[in-house]
Amino acid sequence: MTEPTAADNCIFCKIATGKIPSRKVYEDEDIFAFHDINPWAPVHFLMIPKTHIASMAHVGHEHEALLGRMLALAPRLALEQGCRPYPEGGFRIVTNTGAEGGQEVHHLHWHVMGGPRPWLRG
Ligand code: AMP
Ligand code: ZN
């Protein structure tokens, strides 16, 4: 992968580089995962690419390998964070995109949520 690019004033770029603290779940050269500050479910963490991609609407062929790696990693992190195994347990992956998609932070992120119900939302 190429060197991550950062956007000015992007909170998740700052989290990915450690300029803003977070409760880290996972990190490698290209991917960062951390607990959501306002969880909706007993397990709720966010997975982001380190490079600044504004949303899923900005994803192109050049991102296939990166997003494939993120998807393949998600089930492992979900189990490590306390989601019970499929099929009794499981998890939900959500990516809000754009204003009508409910996106508030404009750096691509996947919410990974799970754990015993009821949840606060969703
Ligand atoms: P959305 O853009 O609506 O998909 O959601 C952004 C998510 O980022 C929300 O669930 C927030 O709770 C979460 N969030 C915002 N700032 C932080 C932060 N500094 N650390 C962890 N999670 C955050
Ligand atoms: Zn960013």
Short mmCIF file of C-alpha atoms and ligand atoms in Angstrom, two decimals:
data_model
loop_
_atom_site.label_atom_id
_atom_site.label_comp_id
_atom_site.label_asym_id
_atom_site.label_seq_id
_atom_site.Cartn_x
_atom_site.Cartn_y
_atom_site.Cartn_z
CA MET A 1 0.00 0.00 0.00
CA THR A 2 1.05 3.61 -0.51
CA GLU A 3 1.80 6.06 2.28
CA PRO A 4 -1.45 7.15 3.97
CA THR A 5 -2.68 10.63 3.06
CA ALA A 6 -4.20 12.85 5.74
CA ALA A 7 -6.78 15.62 5.42
CA ASP A 8 -6.51 18.84 7.42
CA ASN A 9 -8.89 19.02 10.35
CA CYS A 10 -10.09 15.43 9.95
CA ILE A 11 -10.65 13.96 13.39
CA PHE A 12 -10.20 10.36 12.21
CA CYS A 13 -6.93 11.18 10.40
CA LYS A 14 -5.75 12.58 13.75
CA ILE A 15 -6.91 9.47 15.58
CA ALA A 16 -5.14 7.24 13.02
CA THR A 17 -1.86 9.10 13.60
CA GLY A 18 -2.26 9.27 17.38
CA LYS A 19 -2.61 13.08 17.48
CA ILE A 20 -5.99 12.59 19.14
CA PRO A 21 -6.17 9.76 21.68
CA SER A 22 -8.48 6.80 21.23
CA ARG A 23 -9.04 3.38 22.74
CA LYS A 24 -7.23 1.35 20.12
CA VAL A 25 -8.54 -2.05 19.04
CA TYR A 26 -6.16 -2.77 16.18
CA GLU A 27 -3.50 -1.13 14.02
CA ASP A 28 -1.40 -2.09 11.05
CA GLU A 29 0.24 -0.15 8.22
CA ASP A 30 -3.04 0.63 6.49
CA ILE A 31 -5.88 0.08 8.96
CA PHE A 32 -6.82 1.47 12.38
CA ALA A 33 -9.67 0.38 14.66
CA PHE A 34 -10.82 1.99 17.90
CA HIS A 35 -13.79 2.00 20.28
CA ASP A 36 -16.64 4.36 19.41
CA ILE A 37 -16.80 7.11 22.02
CA ASN A 38 -20.60 6.86 22.13
CA PRO A 39 -21.41 3.15 21.81
CA TRP A 40 -24.84 1.90 20.72
CA ALA A 41 -24.13 -1.72 21.54
CA PRO A 42 -22.07 -3.64 24.14
CA VAL A 43 -19.36 -4.03 21.47
CA HIS A 44 -19.01 -0.99 19.20
CA PHE A 45 -15.79 -0.12 17.46
CA LEU A 46 -14.89 1.72 14.28
CA MET A 47 -12.59 0.48 11.51
CA ILE A 48 -10.94 3.09 9.31
CA PRO A 49 -8.36 3.15 6.55
CA LYS A 50 -5.38 5.22 7.65
CA THR A 51 -5.46 7.04 4.36
CA HIS A 52 -8.10 9.73 4.09
CA ILE A 53 -11.07 8.51 2.06
CA ALA A 54 -14.05 10.80 2.72
CA SER A 55 -16.79 8.16 2.47
CA MET A 56 -17.91 4.96 0.77
CA ALA A 57 -19.06 7.21 -2.10
CA HIS A 58 -15.38 7.99 -2.76
CA VAL A 59 -14.29 4.35 -3.05
CA GLY A 60 -12.87 3.19 -6.39
CA HIS A 61 -10.99 0.27 -7.89
CA GLU A 62 -7.76 1.51 -6.31
CA HIS A 63 -9.22 0.76 -2.88
CA GLU A 64 -10.29 -2.84 -3.52
CA ALA A 65 -7.33 -4.48 -1.81
CA LEU A 66 -7.49 -2.18 1.21
CA LEU A 67 -11.23 -2.61 1.74
CA GLY A 68 -10.93 -6.34 1.16
CA ARG A 69 -8.36 -6.51 3.93
CA MET A 70 -10.60 -4.50 6.23
CA LEU A 71 -13.58 -6.77 5.57
CA ALA A 72 -11.55 -9.90 6.14
CA LEU A 73 -10.25 -8.48 9.42
CA ALA A 74 -13.64 -7.44 10.82
CA PRO A 75 -14.86 -10.90 11.98
CA ARG A 76 -11.60 -11.53 13.84
CA LEU A 77 -11.72 -8.18 15.64
CA ALA A 78 -15.42 -8.66 16.46
CA LEU A 79 -14.68 -11.95 18.21
CA GLU A 80 -11.65 -10.49 19.99
CA GLN A 81 -13.80 -7.61 21.27
CA GLY A 82 -16.40 -9.92 22.77
CA CYS A 83 -18.96 -10.68 20.08
CA ARG A 84 -20.17 -14.24 20.46
CA PRO A 85 -19.63 -16.62 17.54
CA TYR A 86 -22.05 -17.00 14.65
CA PRO A 87 -24.89 -17.96 14.51
CA GLU A 88 -26.04 -17.25 18.10
CA GLY A 89 -23.84 -14.18 18.39
CA GLY A 90 -22.59 -12.29 15.37
CA PHE A 91 -22.20 -8.59 14.65
CA ARG A 92 -23.42 -5.77 12.44
CA ILE A 93 -21.29 -3.67 10.10
CA VAL A 94 -22.70 -0.23 9.18
CA THR A 95 -21.18 2.52 7.07
CA ASN A 96 -23.15 5.74 7.00
CA THR A 97 -22.56 7.63 3.75
CA GLY A 98 -23.43 11.25 3.07
CA ALA A 99 -25.98 13.48 4.75
CA GLU A 100 -28.98 11.30 3.95
CA GLY A 101 -26.97 8.25 4.97
CA GLY A 102 -26.42 9.80 8.39
CA GLN A 103 -22.66 10.36 8.07
CA GLU A 104 -21.25 12.83 10.58
CA VAL A 105 -17.51 12.21 10.34
CA HIS A 106 -16.23 12.51 6.79
CA HIS A 107 -13.48 9.92 6.90
CA LEU A 108 -14.63 6.46 5.81
CA HIS A 109 -15.45 4.29 8.81
CA TRP A 110 -17.26 1.06 9.46
CA HIS A 111 -19.18 0.67 12.69
CA VAL A 112 -18.80 -2.90 13.97
CA MET A 113 -21.44 -3.61 16.62
CA GLY A 114 -22.41 -6.66 18.56
CA GLY A 115 -22.98 -8.22 21.95
CA PRO A 116 -26.08 -9.22 23.91
CA ARG A 117 -29.33 -7.38 23.19
CA PRO A 118 -31.04 -5.06 23.81
CA TRP A 119 -28.81 -2.40 22.30
CA LEU A 120 -29.17 1.33 22.88
CA ARG A 121 -29.94 1.77 19.15
CA GLY A 122 -30.29 -0.41 16.08
P1 AMP B 1 -21.18 8.57 11.65
O1 AMP B 1 -20.29 9.53 10.90
O2 AMP B 1 -22.53 9.13 11.90
O3 AMP B 1 -21.24 7.22 11.00
O4 AMP B 1 -20.60 8.30 13.08
C1 AMP B 1 -19.44 8.84 13.60
C2 AMP B 1 -19.12 8.06 14.86
O5 AMP B 1 -17.88 8.49 15.34
C3 AMP B 1 -20.15 8.24 15.99
O6 AMP B 1 -20.67 6.98 16.37
C4 AMP B 1 -19.32 8.88 17.11
O7 AMP B 1 -19.68 8.43 18.40
C5 AMP B 1 -17.92 8.45 16.74
N1 AMP B 1 -16.86 9.35 17.20
C6 AMP B 1 -16.78 10.69 17.01
N2 AMP B 1 -15.67 11.19 17.57
C7 AMP B 1 -15.02 10.13 18.13
C8 AMP B 1 -13.80 10.00 18.87
N3 AMP B 1 -13.00 11.04 19.14
N4 AMP B 1 -13.46 8.76 19.30
C9 AMP B 1 -14.24 7.69 19.04
N5 AMP B 1 -15.39 7.75 18.34
C10 AMP B 1 -15.78 8.96 17.89
ZN ZN B 2 -9.36 11.70 7.45
#
